[in-house]
GROMACS .gro file of C-alpha atoms in nm:
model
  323
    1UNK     CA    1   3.234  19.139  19.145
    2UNK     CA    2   3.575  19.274  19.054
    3UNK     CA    3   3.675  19.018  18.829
    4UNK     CA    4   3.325  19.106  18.656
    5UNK     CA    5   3.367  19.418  18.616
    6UNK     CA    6   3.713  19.325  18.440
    7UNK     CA    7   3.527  19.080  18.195
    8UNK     CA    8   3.294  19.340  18.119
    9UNK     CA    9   3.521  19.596  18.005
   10UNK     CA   10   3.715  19.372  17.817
   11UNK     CA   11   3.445  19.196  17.639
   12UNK     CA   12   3.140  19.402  17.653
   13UNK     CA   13   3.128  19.530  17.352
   14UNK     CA   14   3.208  19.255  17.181
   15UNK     CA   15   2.965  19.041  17.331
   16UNK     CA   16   2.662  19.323  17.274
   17UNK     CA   17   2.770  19.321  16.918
   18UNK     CA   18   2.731  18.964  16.864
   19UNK     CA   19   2.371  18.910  17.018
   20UNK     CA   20   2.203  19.223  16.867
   21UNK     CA   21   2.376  19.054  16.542
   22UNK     CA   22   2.298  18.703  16.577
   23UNK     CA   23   1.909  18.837  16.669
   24UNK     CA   24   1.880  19.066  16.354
   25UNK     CA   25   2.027  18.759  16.119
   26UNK     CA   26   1.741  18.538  16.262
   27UNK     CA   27   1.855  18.321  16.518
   28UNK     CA   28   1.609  18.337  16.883
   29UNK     CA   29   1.855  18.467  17.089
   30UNK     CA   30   1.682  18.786  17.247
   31UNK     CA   31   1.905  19.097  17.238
   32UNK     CA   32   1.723  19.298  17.469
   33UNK     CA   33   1.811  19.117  17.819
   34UNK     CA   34   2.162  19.196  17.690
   35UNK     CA   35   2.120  19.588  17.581
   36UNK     CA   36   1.937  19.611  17.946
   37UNK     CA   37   2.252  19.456  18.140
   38UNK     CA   38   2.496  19.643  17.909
   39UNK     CA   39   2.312  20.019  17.967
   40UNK     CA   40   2.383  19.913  18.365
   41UNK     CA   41   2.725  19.863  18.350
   42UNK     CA   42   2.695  20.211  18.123
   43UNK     CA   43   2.608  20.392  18.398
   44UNK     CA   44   2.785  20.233  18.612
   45UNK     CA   45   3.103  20.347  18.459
   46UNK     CA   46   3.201  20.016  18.341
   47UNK     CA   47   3.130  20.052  17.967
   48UNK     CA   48   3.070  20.379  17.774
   49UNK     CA   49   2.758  20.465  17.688
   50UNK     CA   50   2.820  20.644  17.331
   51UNK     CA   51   3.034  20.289  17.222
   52UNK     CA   52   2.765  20.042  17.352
   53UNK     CA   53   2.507  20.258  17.183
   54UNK     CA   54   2.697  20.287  16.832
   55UNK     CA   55   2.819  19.931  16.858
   56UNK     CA   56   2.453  19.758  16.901
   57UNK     CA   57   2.287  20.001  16.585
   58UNK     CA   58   2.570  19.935  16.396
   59UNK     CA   59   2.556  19.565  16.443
   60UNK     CA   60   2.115  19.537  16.409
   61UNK     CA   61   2.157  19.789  16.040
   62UNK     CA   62   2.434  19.546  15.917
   63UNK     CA   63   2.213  19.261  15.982
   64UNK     CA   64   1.926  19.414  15.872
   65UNK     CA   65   2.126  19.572  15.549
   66UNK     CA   66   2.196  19.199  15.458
   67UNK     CA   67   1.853  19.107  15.461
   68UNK     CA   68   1.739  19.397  15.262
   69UNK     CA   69   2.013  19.309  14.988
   70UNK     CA   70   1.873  18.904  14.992
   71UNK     CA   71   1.506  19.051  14.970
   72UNK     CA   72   1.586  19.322  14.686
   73UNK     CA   73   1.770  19.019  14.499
   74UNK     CA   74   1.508  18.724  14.569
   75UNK     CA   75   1.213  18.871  14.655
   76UNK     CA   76   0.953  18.677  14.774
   77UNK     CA   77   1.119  18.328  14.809
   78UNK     CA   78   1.348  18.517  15.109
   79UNK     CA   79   1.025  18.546  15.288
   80UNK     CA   80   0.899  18.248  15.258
   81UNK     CA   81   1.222  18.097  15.349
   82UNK     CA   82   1.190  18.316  15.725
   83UNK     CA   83   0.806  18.238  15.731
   84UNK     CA   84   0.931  17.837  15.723
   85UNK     CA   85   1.124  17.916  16.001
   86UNK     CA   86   1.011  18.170  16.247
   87UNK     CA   87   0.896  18.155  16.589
   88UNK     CA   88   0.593  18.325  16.483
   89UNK     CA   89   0.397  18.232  16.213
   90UNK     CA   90   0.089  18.430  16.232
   91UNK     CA   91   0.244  18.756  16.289
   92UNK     CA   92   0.443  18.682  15.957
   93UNK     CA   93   0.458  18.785  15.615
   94UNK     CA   94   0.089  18.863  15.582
   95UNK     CA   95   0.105  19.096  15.928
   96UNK     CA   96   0.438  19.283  15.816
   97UNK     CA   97   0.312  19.359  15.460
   98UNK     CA   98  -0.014  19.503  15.623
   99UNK     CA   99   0.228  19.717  15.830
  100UNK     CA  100   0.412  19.868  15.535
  101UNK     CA  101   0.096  19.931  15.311
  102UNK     CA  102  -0.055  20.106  15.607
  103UNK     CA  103   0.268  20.319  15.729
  104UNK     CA  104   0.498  20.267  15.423
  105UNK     CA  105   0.849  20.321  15.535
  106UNK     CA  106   0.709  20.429  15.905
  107UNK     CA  107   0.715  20.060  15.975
  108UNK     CA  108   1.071  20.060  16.019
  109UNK     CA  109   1.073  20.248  16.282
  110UNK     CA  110   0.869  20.043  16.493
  111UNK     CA  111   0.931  19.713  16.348
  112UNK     CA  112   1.215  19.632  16.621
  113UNK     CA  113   0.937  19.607  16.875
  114UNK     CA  114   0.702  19.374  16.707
  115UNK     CA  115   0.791  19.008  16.693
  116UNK     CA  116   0.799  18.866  16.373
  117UNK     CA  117   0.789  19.160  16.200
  118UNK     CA  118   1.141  19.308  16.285
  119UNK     CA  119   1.324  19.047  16.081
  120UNK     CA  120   1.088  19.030  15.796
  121UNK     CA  121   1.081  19.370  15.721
  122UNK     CA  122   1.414  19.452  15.605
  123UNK     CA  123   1.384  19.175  15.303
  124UNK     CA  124   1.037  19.319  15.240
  125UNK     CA  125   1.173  19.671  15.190
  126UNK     CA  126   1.432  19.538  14.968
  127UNK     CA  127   1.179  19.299  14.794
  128UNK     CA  128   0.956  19.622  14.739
  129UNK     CA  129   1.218  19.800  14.573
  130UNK     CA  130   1.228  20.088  14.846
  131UNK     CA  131   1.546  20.287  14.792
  132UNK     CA  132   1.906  20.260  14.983
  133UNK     CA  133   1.891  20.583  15.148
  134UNK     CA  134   1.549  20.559  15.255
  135UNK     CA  135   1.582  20.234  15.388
  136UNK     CA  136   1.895  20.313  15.611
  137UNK     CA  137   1.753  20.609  15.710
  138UNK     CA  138   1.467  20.459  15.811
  139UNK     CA  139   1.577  20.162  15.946
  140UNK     CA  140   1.887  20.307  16.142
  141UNK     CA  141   1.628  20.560  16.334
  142UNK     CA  142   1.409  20.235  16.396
  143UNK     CA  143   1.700  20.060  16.567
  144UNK     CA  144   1.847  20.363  16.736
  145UNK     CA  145   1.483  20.387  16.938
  146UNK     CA  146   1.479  19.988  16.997
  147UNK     CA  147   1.879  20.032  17.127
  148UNK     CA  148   1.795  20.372  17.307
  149UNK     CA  149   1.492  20.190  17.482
  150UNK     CA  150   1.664  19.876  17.571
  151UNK     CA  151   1.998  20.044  17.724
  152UNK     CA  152   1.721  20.280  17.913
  153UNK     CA  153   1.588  20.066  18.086
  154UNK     CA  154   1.900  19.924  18.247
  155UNK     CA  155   2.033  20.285  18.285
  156UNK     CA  156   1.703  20.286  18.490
  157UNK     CA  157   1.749  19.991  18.718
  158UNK     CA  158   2.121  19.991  18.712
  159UNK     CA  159   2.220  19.911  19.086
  160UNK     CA  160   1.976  19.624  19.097
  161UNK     CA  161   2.061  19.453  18.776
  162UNK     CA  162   2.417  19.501  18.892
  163UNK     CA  163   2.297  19.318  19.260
  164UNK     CA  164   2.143  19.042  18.993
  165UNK     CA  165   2.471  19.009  18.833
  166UNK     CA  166   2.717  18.980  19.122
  167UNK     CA  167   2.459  18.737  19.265
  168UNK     CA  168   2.482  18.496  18.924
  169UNK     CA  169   2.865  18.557  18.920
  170UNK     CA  170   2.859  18.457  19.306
  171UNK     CA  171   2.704  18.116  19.235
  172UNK     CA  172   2.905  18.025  18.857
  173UNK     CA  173   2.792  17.758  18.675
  174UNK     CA  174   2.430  17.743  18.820
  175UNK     CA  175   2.373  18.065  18.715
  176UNK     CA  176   2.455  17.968  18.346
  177UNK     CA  177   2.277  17.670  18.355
  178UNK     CA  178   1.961  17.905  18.470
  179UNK     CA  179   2.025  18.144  18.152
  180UNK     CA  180   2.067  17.851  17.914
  181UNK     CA  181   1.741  17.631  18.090
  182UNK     CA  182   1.553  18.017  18.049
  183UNK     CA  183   1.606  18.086  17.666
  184UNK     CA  184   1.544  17.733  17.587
  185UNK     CA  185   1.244  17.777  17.789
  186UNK     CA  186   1.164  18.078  17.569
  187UNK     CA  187   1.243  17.895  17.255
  188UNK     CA  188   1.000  17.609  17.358
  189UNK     CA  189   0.740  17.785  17.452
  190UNK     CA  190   0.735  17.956  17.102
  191UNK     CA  191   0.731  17.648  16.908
  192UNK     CA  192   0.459  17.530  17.126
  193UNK     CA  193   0.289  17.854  16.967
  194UNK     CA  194   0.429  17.774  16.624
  195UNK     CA  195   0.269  17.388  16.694
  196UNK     CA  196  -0.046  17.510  16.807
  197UNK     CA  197  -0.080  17.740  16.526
  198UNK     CA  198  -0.027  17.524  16.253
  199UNK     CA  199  -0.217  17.232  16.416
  200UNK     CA  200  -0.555  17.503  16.426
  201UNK     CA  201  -0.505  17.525  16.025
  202UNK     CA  202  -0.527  17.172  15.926
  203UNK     CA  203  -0.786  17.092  15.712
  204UNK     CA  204  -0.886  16.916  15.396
  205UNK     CA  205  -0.672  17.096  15.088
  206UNK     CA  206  -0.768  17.053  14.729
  207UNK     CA  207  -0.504  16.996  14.470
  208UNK     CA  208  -0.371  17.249  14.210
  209UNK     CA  209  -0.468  16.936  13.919
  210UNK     CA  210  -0.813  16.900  14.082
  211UNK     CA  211  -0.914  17.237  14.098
  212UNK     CA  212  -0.784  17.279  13.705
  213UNK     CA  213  -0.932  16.978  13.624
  214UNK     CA  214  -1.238  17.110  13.754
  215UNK     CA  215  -1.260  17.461  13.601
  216UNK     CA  216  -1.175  17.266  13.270
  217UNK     CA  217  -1.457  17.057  13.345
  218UNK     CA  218  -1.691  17.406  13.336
  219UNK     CA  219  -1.748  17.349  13.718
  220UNK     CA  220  -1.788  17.746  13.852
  221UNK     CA  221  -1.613  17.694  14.223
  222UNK     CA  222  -1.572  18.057  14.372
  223UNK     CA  223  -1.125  18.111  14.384
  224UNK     CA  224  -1.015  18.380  14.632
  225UNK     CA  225  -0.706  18.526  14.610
  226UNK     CA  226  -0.611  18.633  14.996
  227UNK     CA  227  -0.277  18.737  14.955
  228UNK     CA  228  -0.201  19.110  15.021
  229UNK     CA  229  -0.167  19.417  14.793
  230UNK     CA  230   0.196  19.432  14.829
  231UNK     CA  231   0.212  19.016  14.791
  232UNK     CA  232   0.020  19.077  14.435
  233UNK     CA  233   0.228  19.314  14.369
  234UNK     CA  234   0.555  19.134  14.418
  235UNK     CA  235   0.387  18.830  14.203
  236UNK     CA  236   0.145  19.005  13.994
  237UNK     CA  237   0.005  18.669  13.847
  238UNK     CA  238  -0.306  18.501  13.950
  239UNK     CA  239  -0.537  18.204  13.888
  240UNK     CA  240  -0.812  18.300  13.632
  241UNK     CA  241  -1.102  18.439  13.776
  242UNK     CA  242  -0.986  18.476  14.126
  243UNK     CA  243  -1.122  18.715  14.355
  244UNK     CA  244  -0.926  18.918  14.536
  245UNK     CA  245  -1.013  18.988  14.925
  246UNK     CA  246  -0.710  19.018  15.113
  247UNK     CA  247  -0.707  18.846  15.494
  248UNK     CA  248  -0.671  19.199  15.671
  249UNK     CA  249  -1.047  19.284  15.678
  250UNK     CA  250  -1.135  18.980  15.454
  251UNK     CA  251  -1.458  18.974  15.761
  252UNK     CA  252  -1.606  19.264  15.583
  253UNK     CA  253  -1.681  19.067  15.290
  254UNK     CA  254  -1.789  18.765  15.433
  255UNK     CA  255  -2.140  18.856  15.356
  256UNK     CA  256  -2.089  18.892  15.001
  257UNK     CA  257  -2.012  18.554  14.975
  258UNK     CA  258  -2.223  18.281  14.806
  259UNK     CA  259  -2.342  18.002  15.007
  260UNK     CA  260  -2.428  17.776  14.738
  261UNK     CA  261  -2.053  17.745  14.587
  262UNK     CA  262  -1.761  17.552  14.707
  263UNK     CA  263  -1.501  17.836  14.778
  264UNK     CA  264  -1.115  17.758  14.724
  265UNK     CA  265  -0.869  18.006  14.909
  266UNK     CA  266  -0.517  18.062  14.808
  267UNK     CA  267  -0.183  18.270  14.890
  268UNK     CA  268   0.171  18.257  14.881
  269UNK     CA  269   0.272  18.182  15.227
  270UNK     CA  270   0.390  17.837  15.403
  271UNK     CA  271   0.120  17.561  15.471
  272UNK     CA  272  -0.117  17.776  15.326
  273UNK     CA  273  -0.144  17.979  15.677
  274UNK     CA  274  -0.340  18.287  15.538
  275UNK     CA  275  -0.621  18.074  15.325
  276UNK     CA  276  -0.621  17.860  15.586
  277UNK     CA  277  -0.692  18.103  15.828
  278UNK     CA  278  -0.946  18.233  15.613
  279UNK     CA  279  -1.126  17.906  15.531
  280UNK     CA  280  -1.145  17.883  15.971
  281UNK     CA  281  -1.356  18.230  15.959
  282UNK     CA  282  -1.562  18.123  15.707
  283UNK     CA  283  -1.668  17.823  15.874
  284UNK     CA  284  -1.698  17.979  16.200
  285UNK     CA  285  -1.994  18.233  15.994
  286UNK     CA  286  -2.139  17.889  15.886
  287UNK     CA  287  -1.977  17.824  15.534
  288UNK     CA  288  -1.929  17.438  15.415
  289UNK     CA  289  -1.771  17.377  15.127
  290UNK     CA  290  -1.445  17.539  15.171
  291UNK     CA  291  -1.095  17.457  15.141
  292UNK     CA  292  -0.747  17.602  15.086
  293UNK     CA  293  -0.573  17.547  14.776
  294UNK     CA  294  -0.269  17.266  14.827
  295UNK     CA  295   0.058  17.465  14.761
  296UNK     CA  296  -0.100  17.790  14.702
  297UNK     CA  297  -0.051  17.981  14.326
  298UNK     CA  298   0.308  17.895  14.356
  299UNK     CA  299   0.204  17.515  14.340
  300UNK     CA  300  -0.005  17.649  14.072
  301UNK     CA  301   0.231  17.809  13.849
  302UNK     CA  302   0.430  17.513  13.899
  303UNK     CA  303   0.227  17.278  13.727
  304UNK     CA  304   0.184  17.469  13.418
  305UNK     CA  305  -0.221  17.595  13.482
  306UNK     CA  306  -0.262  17.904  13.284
  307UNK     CA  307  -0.241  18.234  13.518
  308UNK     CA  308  -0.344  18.611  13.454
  309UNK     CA  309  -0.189  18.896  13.535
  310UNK     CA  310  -0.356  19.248  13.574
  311UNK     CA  311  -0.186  19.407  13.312
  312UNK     CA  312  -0.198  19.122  13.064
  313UNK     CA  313  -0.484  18.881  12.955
  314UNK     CA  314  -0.442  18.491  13.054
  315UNK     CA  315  -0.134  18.302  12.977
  316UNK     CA  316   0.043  17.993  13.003
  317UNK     CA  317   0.220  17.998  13.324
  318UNK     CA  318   0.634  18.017  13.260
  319UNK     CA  319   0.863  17.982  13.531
  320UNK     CA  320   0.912  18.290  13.747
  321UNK     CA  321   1.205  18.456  13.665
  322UNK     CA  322   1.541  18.459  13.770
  323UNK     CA  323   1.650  18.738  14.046
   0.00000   0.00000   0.00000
């Protein structure tokens, strides 16, 4: 236990810095387990509790300071790039942006403790143009109460995480093995979810060049727009016509719908997740004829259909522009 103990002043810091970092950047290697164990040894007397504290915020806001600069300078494409790739796709963009048109800079102080959310909203404040100081204010206070909570509760159950500890160092190599075999448990189990999740959305899609083709050919198919208020407002374009009903509380509507129309759905979000989640409630309340749009407006704007915006009467679509 000793020789612990030595390794754990040397490197402690060091080693809490790195995973709250490595979490905040994106990669699903939970922090927490490690803020727990480190707020032990805190009370112990083995690390101090001010430098653990001020090491892990300082590492999550430069993280989460380089995420707000890649949102503020690419905008949505950043979060479509972490929707691709996180753990949990239907807490993602759609979920966070509901969170910050609800609480507005208030999300940031919870975000920390919501999966999925707490690594898209940092490009989504800097996508939505909130200011520097507000944003590290915010954001700083947010991970201050994530670190404070985490290094509580091992301040809480020091002696018997320490027990835990001397019993892993007492048995070496097994007891890594049984770390490594957990998190990859964890990270399994969450692609499962991620699996699962995107297996429950597949259904027939209809092409951007069908749907045009279509509306050129006078056919009156009902397009809903389900992307959020701050999504629209990020990329203020839309297909002619559309109607917007957002996902969050898109049920409330359902009964305005016609039932004699095919009804296309579209957003701005990976394989289509929100329209497609949309198209499953319709059909649960007994619509047909629906389907998600293939690609979603950016597929749209793409192939050079003619979009509106709501300050400006239809144009040809042009490329978006450069960050």
């Amino acid at each position: 236990m000793n020789d612990l103990a030595s390794i754990v002043s040397q490197y402690g810091l060091l080693v809490v810095f790195a995973n709250v970092f490595i979490e905040q950047i994106g990669l699903p290697v939970p922090a927490l387990p490690t803020l727990v164990v480190a707020g032990a040894f805190a009370i112990g007397g083995q690390l101090s509790i001010v430098a653990v504290f001020l090491v892990a915020v300082f590492a999550s806001v430069l993280a989460d300071t380089a995420w707000y600069l890649a949102g503020r300078y690419y905008g949505n494409r950043v979060m479509r790039m972490l929707c691709w790739i996180s753990l949990t796709p239907d807490s993602c963009v759609s979920e966070t942006q509901a969170k910050f048109e609800r609480w507005g800079l208030n999300a940031l102080l919870i975000a920390k403790f919501v999966p999925g959310i707490s690594l898209l909203a940092p490009p989504l404040a800097g996508a939505t143009r909130i200011g520097w100081l507000p944003f590290l204010g915010f954001n700083s206070a947010g991970a201050a109460l994530w670190v404070a909570a985490g290094m509580g509760g091992g301040m809480l159950l020091g002696a018997q995480i320490e027990r835990l500890l001397g019993y892993f160092a007492d048995y070496g190599t097994d007891a890594v093995v049984l770390i490594v075999l957990l998190v990859a448990g964890y990270i399994a189990v969450k692609w499962w979810e991620r699996h699962r999740f995107y297996a429950m959305l597949r259904m027939a899609r209809i092409s951007v060049d069908e749907l045009h083709r279509r509306m050129d050919a006078g056919e009156t198919p009902l397009v809903v727009d389900v992307r959020s208020h701050t999504a629209r407002s990020l990329e203020p374009r839309h297909i002619p016509g559309a109607l917007h009903l957002p996902l969050l509380g898109f049920e409330a509507h359902i009964e305005e719908l016609p039932r004699d129309r095919e009804i296309i759905l579209y957003c701005t979000c990976p394989n289509e997740a929100s329209a497609a989640q949309v198209a499953k409630i319709l059909m649960n309340n007994g619509f047909v004829r629906v389907r998600p749009l293939l690609g979603g407006l950016e597929a749209w704007i793409d192939a050079g259909h003619p979009v509106e915006s709501r300050s400006s009467s239809p144009t040809e679509a042009a490329p978006s522009p450069a960050p």
